[in-house]
Amino acid sequence: MARTQGSHSDITGPRIQAAALELFARHGYAAVSMRQIAAQVGVQAGALYNYIPDKQTLLFRLMRDHMETLLDTRRMQAGAGDPEARLRDFVRFHIRFHLERPDAVFIAYMELRNLTPENFARIEELRGDYERDLQDILRDGSAAGVFSVPDTKLATLGVIAMLNGVNTWYRSGGRLSLDEVEAVYWSMVRKAVAA
Amino acid sequence: MARTQGSHSDITGPRIQAAALELFARHGYAAVSMRQIAAQVGVQAGALYNYIPDKQTLLFRLMRDHMETLLDTRRMQAGAGDPEARLRDFVRFHIRFHLERPDAVFIAYMELRNLTPENFARIEELRGDYERDLQDILRDGSAAGVFSVPDTKLATLGVIAMLNGVNTWYRSGGRLSLDEVEAVYWSMVRKAVAA
DNA sequence: GTCTATAAGTAGATAGAC
DNA sequence: GTCTATCTACTTATAGAC
């Protein structure tokens, strides 16, 4: 609010994204005003428009950046091995990645309905890329006879839904450590798809 | 909008709830105005306040009614039997009940953050009652040696998260019938908790 | 019970000074 | 690049006529 004038382009842009991420996650996109975001950053509302054309684009960029980070990080970590090893890696990766950025995860699937149709389609395409990764593992495992799933597409969606649930209840410092949570979910997933 | 004056108390109340349910599910609580709800009902905005004290109470009643219907319906249908039969009944009940009312389900967990703290606590209590039902089944099955879950609380949350995922993709008339979906998910759940 | 009119405030976005 | 000021439109909720 009280703020000296000057040039801060390198720093203000990321701060706007960070403020929007936190506020959208807590209150929801529609409930947060541009003035609230500006106040959290420490600028006036008009200054936001040096960095984003409009509120919708701000939301879209948060979601797109999150999905691209998800895909890039996964590509770097995905290893080879037999289907069971690949599935275990996927489960551990998914839980860990999502627990590390709860705000972005929350937004990326709670605010889908607030995207324009064009932006929605682009996000859904990225989500499809990620799901295909798991589906390939389940398909390969089924072909090799080590997995037995009634339907690879539904098994994919079922496993991801189960893993996403972790974000709704996990708090670090709680009853279970991250390693224990990963072990528990890996146990359930492994059995659910076992031959 | 053009609307003759007169008395419609028996019919307008439920129509307000129905309109709010649909609009909140589609656009989100914060993004829907009282005028939009009124327009969908066919009255002016002021008339809504003969039925609800404010917008927050309208949201709360939708969520409370949904949760109470869930609990009441479950109580009527829950049968006895061995733990595996009870678990199968729960899975089938959960999928069917939730697919029958996608709007209410969507609201009941997407709009939790828009409840006042008091209203939030009341809804969470009802949700806890429902989860306890499944947790009891898993506990009894584990004690009897027919299930083996690393942690009954996490298994409860994991199973419910997986089942809730059905609502995000199922469309009647799609590739799979309701019976097939139930069979697929029952297969995965059964194996996930099997001894 | 519904209407019209209105109060009092906030929304997203822009213009122009500095 | 940020500020202040402002435009236009919309928000929830209420008052009082019918």
Coordinates of N, CA and C in Angstrom, one line a residue, chain A:
Chain A
M1 N 0.8 -1.2 0.0 CA 0.0 0.0 0.0 C 0.9 1.2 0.0
A2 N 1.4 1.7 1.1 CA 2.3 2.8 1.0 C 3.5 2.3 0.3
R3 N 3.8 2.9 -0.9 CA 4.8 2.2 -1.7 C 5.6 3.3 -2.5
T4 N 6.9 3.2 -2.5 CA 7.6 4.2 -3.3 C 7.4 3.8 -4.8
Q5 N 7.5 4.8 -5.6 CA 7.4 4.5 -7.0 C 8.7 4.0 -7.6
G6 N 8.7 3.3 -8.7 CA 9.9 2.8 -9.2 C 9.7 1.6 -10.1
S7 N 10.8 1.0 -10.6 CA 10.7 -0.1 -11.5 C 10.9 -1.4 -10.8
H8 N 10.0 -2.3 -10.9 CA 10.1 -3.6 -10.2 C 9.7 -4.7 -11.1
S9 N 9.8 -4.6 -12.4 CA 9.2 -5.6 -13.3 C 9.6 -7.0 -13.0
D10 N 10.9 -7.2 -12.7 CA 11.4 -8.5 -12.5 C 10.8 -9.2 -11.3
I11 N 10.4 -8.4 -10.3 CA 10.0 -9.0 -9.1 C 8.4 -9.0 -8.9
T12 N 7.8 -8.0 -9.5 CA 6.4 -7.8 -9.3 C 5.6 -8.9 -10.0
G13 N 6.0 -9.3 -11.2 CA 5.3 -10.3 -11.9 C 5.2 -11.6 -11.2
P14 N 6.3 -12.2 -10.7 CA 6.2 -13.4 -9.9 C 5.4 -13.2 -8.6
R15 N 5.5 -12.1 -8.0 CA 4.7 -11.8 -6.8 C 3.2 -11.8 -7.0
I16 N 2.8 -11.3 -8.2 CA 1.4 -11.3 -8.5 C 0.9 -12.7 -8.7
Q17 N 1.7 -13.6 -9.3 CA 1.3 -15.0 -9.5 C 1.2 -15.7 -8.1
A18 N 2.2 -15.4 -7.3 CA 2.2 -16.0 -6.0 C 1.0 -15.6 -5.1
A19 N 0.7 -14.3 -5.2 CA -0.4 -13.8 -4.4 C -1.7 -14.4 -4.9
A20 N -1.9 -14.4 -6.3 CA -3.1 -15.0 -6.9 C -3.2 -16.5 -6.5
L21 N -2.1 -17.2 -6.6 CA -2.2 -18.6 -6.3 C -2.7 -18.8 -4.9
E22 N -2.2 -18.1 -3.9 CA -2.6 -18.3 -2.5 C -4.1 -17.9 -2.3
L23 N -4.4 -16.7 -2.9 CA -5.8 -16.2 -2.7 C -6.8 -17.0 -3.4
F24 N -6.5 -17.4 -4.6 CA -7.5 -18.3 -5.4 C -7.7 -19.6 -4.7
A25 N -6.6 -20.2 -4.2 CA -6.7 -21.5 -3.5 C -7.6 -21.3 -2.2
R26 N -7.4 -20.2 -1.5 CA -8.1 -20.1 -0.2 C -9.5 -19.7 -0.4
H27 N -9.8 -18.7 -1.3 CA -11.2 -18.2 -1.4 C -11.9 -18.5 -2.7
G28 N -11.2 -19.0 -3.7 CA -11.8 -19.3 -5.0 C -11.6 -18.1 -5.9
Y29 N -11.4 -18.4 -7.2 CA -11.2 -17.4 -8.2 C -12.3 -16.3 -8.2
A30 N -13.5 -16.7 -8.2 CA -14.6 -15.7 -8.4 C -14.7 -14.8 -7.1
A31 N -14.3 -15.3 -6.0 CA -14.4 -14.6 -4.8 C -13.3 -13.6 -4.5
V32 N -12.2 -13.7 -5.3 CA -11.1 -12.9 -5.0 C -11.1 -11.7 -6.0
S33 N -10.9 -10.5 -5.5 CA -10.9 -9.3 -6.4 C -9.4 -8.9 -6.8
M34 N -9.3 -8.2 -7.9 CA -8.0 -7.8 -8.3 C -7.4 -6.9 -7.2
R35 N -8.3 -6.1 -6.6 CA -7.8 -5.3 -5.5 C -7.1 -6.1 -4.3
Q36 N -7.7 -7.2 -4.0 CA -7.2 -8.0 -3.0 C -5.8 -8.6 -3.4
I37 N -5.7 -9.0 -4.6 CA -4.4 -9.5 -5.1 C -3.3 -8.4 -5.0
A38 N -3.7 -7.2 -5.5 CA -2.8 -6.0 -5.5 C -2.4 -5.7 -4.1
A39 N -3.3 -5.7 -3.2 CA -3.0 -5.4 -1.8 C -2.0 -6.4 -1.2
Q40 N -2.1 -7.7 -1.5 CA -1.2 -8.7 -1.1 C 0.2 -8.5 -1.6
V41 N 0.3 -8.0 -2.9 CA 1.6 -7.8 -3.5 C 2.2 -6.5 -3.0
G42 N 1.3 -5.5 -2.6 CA 1.8 -4.2 -2.1 C 1.8 -3.2 -3.2
V43 N 0.9 -3.3 -4.2 CA 0.7 -2.3 -5.2 C -0.7 -2.0 -5.4
Q44 N -1.0 -1.0 -6.2 CA -2.4 -0.6 -6.5 C -2.9 -1.5 -7.6
A45 N -4.3 -1.6 -7.7 CA -4.9 -2.5 -8.6 C -4.5 -2.2 -10.1
G46 N -4.4 -1.0 -10.4 CA -4.0 -0.6 -11.8 C -2.7 -1.2 -12.2
A47 N -1.8 -1.3 -11.3 CA -0.4 -1.8 -11.6 C -0.4 -3.2 -12.1
L48 N -1.4 -4.0 -11.7 CA -1.5 -5.4 -12.1 C -1.5 -5.6 -13.6
Y49 N -2.2 -4.6 -14.3 CA -2.4 -4.7 -15.7 C -1.2 -4.4 -16.5
N50 N 0.0 -4.1 -15.9 CA 1.2 -4.1 -16.6 C 1.8 -5.5 -16.8
Y51 N 1.2 -6.5 -16.1 CA 1.7 -7.8 -16.2 C 0.7 -8.8 -16.7
I52 N -0.5 -8.6 -16.6 CA -1.5 -9.5 -17.1 C -2.6 -8.7 -17.8
P53 N -3.1 -9.2 -18.9 CA -4.1 -8.5 -19.7 C -5.5 -8.5 -18.9
D54 N -5.8 -9.6 -18.2 CA -7.0 -9.6 -17.5 C -7.0 -10.8 -16.4
K55 N -8.0 -10.8 -15.6 CA -8.1 -11.8 -14.5 C -8.1 -13.2 -15.1
Q56 N -8.8 -13.4 -16.1 CA -8.9 -14.8 -16.7 C -7.6 -15.3 -17.1
T57 N -6.8 -14.5 -17.7 CA -5.4 -14.9 -18.2 C -4.5 -15.2 -17.0
L58 N -4.7 -14.5 -15.9 CA -4.0 -14.8 -14.7 C -4.3 -16.2 -14.2
L59 N -5.5 -16.5 -14.2 CA -5.9 -17.9 -13.7 C -5.4 -18.9 -14.7
F60 N -5.5 -18.7 -16.0 CA -5.0 -19.6 -17.0 C -3.5 -19.9 -16.8
R61 N -2.8 -18.8 -16.7 CA -1.3 -19.0 -16.6 C -0.9 -19.8 -15.3
L62 N -1.6 -19.6 -14.2 CA -1.3 -20.4 -13.0 C -1.6 -21.9 -13.3
M63 N -2.7 -22.2 -14.0 CA -3.0 -23.6 -14.2 C -2.0 -24.2 -15.3
R64 N -1.8 -23.4 -16.3 CA -0.9 -23.9 -17.4 C 0.5 -24.1 -16.8
D65 N 1.0 -23.2 -16.0 CA 2.4 -23.3 -15.5 C 2.4 -24.6 -14.6
H66 N 1.4 -24.8 -13.8 CA 1.4 -25.9 -12.9 C 1.4 -27.2 -13.7
M67 N 0.6 -27.3 -14.7 CA 0.5 -28.6 -15.5 C 1.8 -28.8 -16.3
E68 N 2.5 -27.7 -16.7 CA 3.7 -27.9 -17.5 C 4.8 -28.3 -16.5
T69 N 4.8 -27.8 -15.3 CA 5.8 -28.2 -14.3 C 5.6 -29.7 -14.0
L70 N 4.4 -30.0 -13.8 CA 4.0 -31.5 -13.6 C 4.6 -32.4 -14.6
L71 N 4.3 -32.0 -15.9 CA 4.8 -32.9 -17.0 C 6.3 -32.9 -17.1
D72 N 6.9 -31.7 -17.0 CA 8.4 -31.6 -17.1 C 9.1 -32.4 -16.0
T73 N 8.6 -32.2 -14.8 CA 9.2 -32.9 -13.7 C 9.1 -34.4 -13.8
R74 N 7.9 -34.8 -14.2 CA 7.7 -36.3 -14.4 C 8.6 -36.8 -15.5
R75 N 8.7 -36.1 -16.6 CA 9.6 -36.6 -17.7 C 11.0 -36.8 -17.2
M76 N 11.5 -35.9 -16.4 CA 12.8 -36.0 -15.9 C 13.0 -37.1 -15.0
Q77 N 12.0 -37.5 -14.2 CA 12.2 -38.5 -13.2 C 11.8 -39.9 -13.6
A78 N 10.9 -40.0 -14.6 CA 10.3 -41.3 -15.0 C 11.5 -42.2 -15.4
G79 N 11.5 -43.3 -14.8 CA 12.6 -44.3 -15.1 C 12.0 -45.5 -15.9
A80 N 12.9 -46.3 -16.2 CA 12.5 -47.6 -16.9 C 12.3 -48.7 -15.9
G81 N 12.3 -49.9 -16.3 CA 12.1 -51.0 -15.4 C 10.9 -51.8 -15.7
D82 N 10.6 -52.8 -14.9 CA 9.4 -53.6 -15.2 C 8.2 -52.7 -14.8
P83 N 7.0 -53.1 -15.2 CA 5.8 -52.3 -15.0 C 5.5 -52.1 -13.5
E84 N 5.8 -53.0 -12.7 CA 5.5 -52.8 -11.2 C 6.4 -51.7 -10.7
A85 N 7.7 -51.7 -11.1 CA 8.6 -50.7 -10.6 C 8.2 -49.3 -11.2
R86 N 7.8 -49.3 -12.4 CA 7.3 -48.0 -13.0 C 6.1 -47.5 -12.3
L87 N 5.2 -48.4 -11.9 CA 4.0 -48.0 -11.2 C 4.3 -47.5 -9.8
R88 N 5.2 -48.2 -9.2 CA 5.6 -47.7 -7.8 C 6.2 -46.3 -7.9
D89 N 7.1 -46.1 -8.9 CA 7.7 -44.8 -9.1 C 6.6 -43.7 -9.4
F90 N 5.6 -44.1 -10.2 CA 4.5 -43.1 -10.5 C 3.8 -42.7 -9.2
V91 N 3.4 -43.7 -8.4 CA 2.7 -43.5 -7.2 C 3.5 -42.5 -6.2
R92 N 4.7 -42.9 -6.1 CA 5.5 -42.0 -5.2 C 5.7 -40.6 -5.8
F93 N 6.0 -40.6 -7.0 CA 6.1 -39.2 -7.7 C 4.9 -38.4 -7.5
H94 N 3.7 -39.0 -7.8 CA 2.5 -38.3 -7.8 C 2.2 -37.7 -6.4
I95 N 2.3 -38.5 -5.4 CA 2.0 -38.1 -4.1 C 2.9 -37.0 -3.6
R96 N 4.2 -37.2 -3.9 CA 5.2 -36.2 -3.5 C 5.0 -34.9 -4.2
F97 N 4.9 -34.9 -5.5 CA 4.8 -33.7 -6.3 C 3.5 -32.9 -5.9
H98 N 2.4 -33.6 -5.7 CA 1.2 -32.9 -5.4 C 1.2 -32.4 -3.9
L99 N 1.8 -33.1 -3.0 CA 1.9 -32.6 -1.6 C 2.8 -31.4 -1.5
E100 N 3.7 -31.2 -2.4 CA 4.6 -30.1 -2.4 C 4.0 -28.8 -2.8
R101 N 2.9 -28.8 -3.5 CA 2.3 -27.6 -4.0 C 0.8 -27.7 -3.9
P102 N 0.2 -27.7 -2.7 CA -1.2 -28.0 -2.6 C -2.1 -26.8 -3.2
D103 N -1.6 -25.6 -3.1 CA -2.4 -24.5 -3.7 C -2.6 -24.7 -5.2
A104 N -1.5 -24.9 -5.9 CA -1.6 -25.1 -7.3 C -2.5 -26.3 -7.7
V105 N -2.3 -27.4 -7.0 CA -3.1 -28.6 -7.2 C -4.6 -28.3 -7.0
F106 N -4.9 -27.6 -6.0 CA -6.3 -27.3 -5.6 C -6.9 -26.4 -6.7
I107 N -6.2 -25.4 -7.2 CA -6.7 -24.5 -8.2 C -6.9 -25.3 -9.5
A108 N -5.9 -26.1 -9.8 CA -5.9 -26.8 -11.1 C -7.1 -27.7 -11.4
Y109 N -7.8 -28.1 -10.3 CA -8.9 -28.8 -10.6 C -10.2 -28.3 -10.0
M110 N -10.1 -27.3 -9.1 CA -11.3 -26.6 -8.6 C -11.8 -25.5 -9.5
E111 N -10.9 -24.9 -10.2 CA -11.2 -23.7 -11.0 C -11.4 -24.0 -12.5
L112 N -11.4 -25.2 -12.9 CA -11.6 -25.6 -14.3 C -12.8 -24.9 -14.9
R113 N -13.9 -24.8 -14.1 CA -15.1 -24.3 -14.7 C -15.1 -22.8 -14.8
N114 N -14.1 -22.1 -14.3 CA -13.9 -20.7 -14.5 C -13.0 -20.3 -15.6
L115 N -12.5 -21.3 -16.4 CA -11.8 -21.1 -17.6 C -12.7 -20.8 -18.7
T116 N -12.3 -20.0 -19.7 CA -13.0 -19.9 -20.9 C -12.9 -21.3 -21.6
P117 N -13.8 -21.6 -22.5 CA -13.8 -22.9 -23.2 C -12.4 -23.1 -23.9
E118 N -11.8 -22.1 -24.5 CA -10.5 -22.3 -25.2 C -9.4 -22.7 -24.1
N119 N -9.4 -21.9 -23.0 CA -8.4 -22.2 -22.0 C -8.6 -23.6 -21.4
F120 N -9.9 -23.9 -21.1 CA -10.2 -25.2 -20.6 C -9.7 -26.3 -21.4
A121 N -9.9 -26.2 -22.7 CA -9.4 -27.3 -23.6 C -7.9 -27.4 -23.5
R122 N -7.2 -26.3 -23.4 CA -5.7 -26.4 -23.4 C -5.3 -27.1 -22.1
I123 N -5.9 -26.8 -21.0 CA -5.6 -27.5 -19.7 C -5.9 -28.9 -19.7
E124 N -7.1 -29.3 -20.3 CA -7.5 -30.7 -20.3 C -6.5 -31.5 -21.2
E125 N -6.0 -30.9 -22.2 CA -5.0 -31.6 -23.0 C -3.8 -32.0 -22.2
L126 N -3.3 -31.0 -21.4 CA -2.1 -31.3 -20.6 C -2.5 -32.4 -19.6
R127 N -3.7 -32.3 -19.0 CA -4.0 -33.4 -18.1 C -4.1 -34.7 -18.7
G128 N -4.6 -34.7 -19.9 CA -4.6 -36.0 -20.7 C -3.2 -36.6 -20.9
D129 N -2.3 -35.7 -21.2 CA -0.9 -36.2 -21.4 C -0.4 -36.9 -20.1
Y130 N -0.7 -36.3 -19.0 CA -0.3 -36.9 -17.7 C -0.9 -38.2 -17.4
E131 N -2.2 -38.3 -17.7 CA -3.0 -39.6 -17.4 C -2.5 -40.7 -18.4
R132 N -2.1 -40.3 -19.6 CA -1.6 -41.3 -20.5 C -0.4 -42.0 -20.0
D133 N 0.4 -41.2 -19.3 CA 1.6 -41.8 -18.7 C 1.3 -43.0 -17.9
L134 N 0.4 -42.8 -16.9 CA 0.0 -43.9 -16.1 C -0.7 -45.0 -16.8
Q135 N -1.6 -44.6 -17.8 CA -2.3 -45.6 -18.5 C -1.4 -46.5 -19.3
D136 N -0.3 -46.0 -19.8 CA 0.7 -46.8 -20.5 C 1.3 -47.8 -19.6
I137 N 1.6 -47.4 -18.4 CA 2.2 -48.4 -17.4 C 1.2 -49.5 -17.2
L138 N -0.1 -49.2 -17.0 CA -1.1 -50.2 -16.7 C -1.3 -51.1 -17.9
R139 N -1.2 -50.5 -19.1 CA -1.4 -51.3 -20.3 C -0.2 -52.3 -20.5
D140 N 1.0 -51.8 -20.3 CA 2.2 -52.7 -20.4 C 2.1 -53.8 -19.4
G141 N 1.8 -53.4 -18.2 CA 1.7 -54.4 -17.1 C 0.6 -55.5 -17.4
S142 N -0.5 -55.0 -17.9 CA -1.5 -56.0 -18.3 C -1.1 -56.9 -19.4
A143 N -0.4 -56.3 -20.4 CA 0.0 -57.2 -21.5 C 1.1 -58.2 -21.0
A144 N 1.9 -57.8 -20.1 CA 2.9 -58.7 -19.5 C 2.3 -59.7 -18.5
G145 N 1.1 -59.5 -18.2 CA 0.5 -60.4 -17.2 C 0.7 -60.2 -15.8
V146 N 1.4 -59.1 -15.5 CA 1.7 -58.8 -14.0 C 0.6 -58.0 -13.4
F147 N -0.2 -57.3 -14.2 CA -1.4 -56.6 -13.7 C -2.6 -57.2 -14.3
S148 N -3.7 -57.0 -13.6 CA -5.0 -57.4 -14.1 C -6.0 -56.4 -13.8
V149 N -6.3 -55.5 -14.7 CA -7.3 -54.5 -14.5 C -8.5 -54.7 -15.4
P150 N -9.7 -54.5 -15.0 CA -10.9 -54.7 -15.8 C -10.9 -53.7 -17.0
D151 N -10.2 -52.5 -16.8 CA -10.3 -51.5 -17.9 C -9.2 -50.5 -17.6
T152 N -8.2 -50.4 -18.5 CA -7.1 -49.6 -18.2 C -7.4 -48.1 -18.0
K153 N -8.4 -47.6 -18.8 CA -8.7 -46.2 -18.6 C -9.4 -45.9 -17.2
L154 N -10.3 -46.8 -16.8 CA -10.9 -46.6 -15.5 C -9.9 -46.8 -14.4
A155 N -9.1 -47.8 -14.6 CA -8.0 -48.0 -13.5 C -7.2 -46.8 -13.4
T156 N -6.8 -46.2 -14.5 CA -6.0 -45.0 -14.5 C -6.7 -43.9 -13.7
L157 N -8.0 -43.6 -14.0 CA -8.7 -42.6 -13.4 C -8.9 -42.9 -11.9
G158 N -9.2 -44.2 -11.6 CA -9.4 -44.6 -10.2 C -8.1 -44.4 -9.4
V159 N -7.0 -44.8 -9.9 CA -5.7 -44.7 -9.2 C -5.4 -43.2 -8.9
I160 N -5.6 -42.4 -10.0 CA -5.3 -40.9 -9.8 C -6.2 -40.3 -8.8
A161 N -7.5 -40.7 -8.9 CA -8.5 -40.1 -7.9 C -8.1 -40.5 -6.5
M162 N -7.7 -41.7 -6.3 CA -7.3 -42.2 -4.9 C -6.1 -41.4 -4.5
L163 N -5.1 -41.2 -5.3 CA -3.9 -40.5 -4.9 C -4.2 -39.0 -4.7
N164 N -5.0 -38.4 -5.5 CA -5.3 -37.0 -5.3 C -6.0 -36.8 -3.9
G165 N -6.6 -37.8 -3.4 CA -7.3 -37.7 -2.1 C -6.3 -37.3 -1.0
V166 N -5.1 -37.7 -1.2 CA -4.1 -37.4 -0.1 C -4.0 -35.9 0.2
N167 N -4.1 -35.1 -0.8 CA -4.0 -33.7 -0.6 C -5.1 -33.1 0.3
T168 N -6.2 -33.8 0.4 CA -7.3 -33.3 1.2 C -7.1 -33.5 2.7
W169 N -6.3 -34.4 3.1 CA -6.1 -34.6 4.5 C -4.7 -34.6 5.0
Y170 N -3.7 -34.7 4.2 CA -2.3 -34.8 4.7 C -1.8 -33.5 5.2
R171 N -1.3 -33.5 6.4 CA -0.6 -32.3 7.0 C 0.8 -32.8 7.5
S172 N 1.8 -32.1 7.0 CA 3.1 -32.5 7.5 C 3.2 -32.3 9.0
G173 N 3.9 -33.2 9.6 CA 3.9 -33.2 11.1 C 2.7 -34.0 11.7
G174 N 1.9 -34.6 10.9 CA 0.7 -35.3 11.4 C 1.1 -36.7 11.8
R175 N 0.1 -37.6 11.8 CA 0.3 -38.9 12.4 C 1.3 -39.7 11.5
L176 N 1.3 -39.5 10.2 CA 2.1 -40.3 9.3 C 3.1 -39.4 8.6
S177 N 4.3 -40.0 8.4 CA 5.3 -39.3 7.6 C 5.0 -39.5 6.1
L178 N 5.7 -38.7 5.3 CA 5.5 -38.8 3.9 C 5.8 -40.1 3.4
D179 N 6.9 -40.7 3.9 CA 7.3 -42.1 3.5 C 6.2 -43.1 3.8
E180 N 5.6 -42.9 5.0 CA 4.6 -43.9 5.4 C 3.4 -43.8 4.5
V181 N 3.0 -42.5 4.2 CA 1.8 -42.3 3.3 C 2.1 -42.9 2.0
E182 N 3.3 -42.7 1.5 CA 3.6 -43.3 0.2 C 3.5 -44.9 0.2
A183 N 4.0 -45.4 1.3 CA 4.0 -46.9 1.5 C 2.5 -47.4 1.5
V184 N 1.7 -46.7 2.3 CA 0.3 -47.1 2.5 C -0.4 -47.1 1.1
Y185 N -0.3 -46.0 0.4 CA -1.0 -45.9 -0.9 C -0.4 -46.8 -1.9
W186 N 0.9 -47.0 -1.9 CA 1.5 -48.0 -2.8 C 1.0 -49.4 -2.6
S187 N 0.8 -49.7 -1.3 CA 0.2 -51.0 -1.0 C -1.2 -51.2 -1.5
M188 N -2.0 -50.2 -1.4 CA -3.4 -50.3 -1.9 C -3.4 -50.3 -3.4
V189 N -2.6 -49.5 -4.1 CA -2.6 -49.4 -5.5 C -2.0 -50.8 -6.1
R190 N -1.0 -51.2 -5.5 CA -0.3 -52.5 -6.0 C -1.4 -53.6 -6.0
K191 N -2.0 -53.7 -4.9 CA -3.0 -54.8 -4.8 C -4.2 -54.6 -5.7
A192 N -4.6 -53.3 -5.9 CA -5.8 -53.1 -6.7 C -5.6 -53.5 -8.1
V193 N -4.4 -53.4 -8.6 CA -4.1 -53.7 -10.0 C -3.5 -55.1 -10.2
A194 N -3.2 -55.8 -9.1 CA -2.4 -57.0 -9.2 C -3.2 -58.1 -10.0
A195 N -2.4 -59.0 -10.6 CA -3.0 -60.1 -11.4 C -3.5 -61.1 -10.4

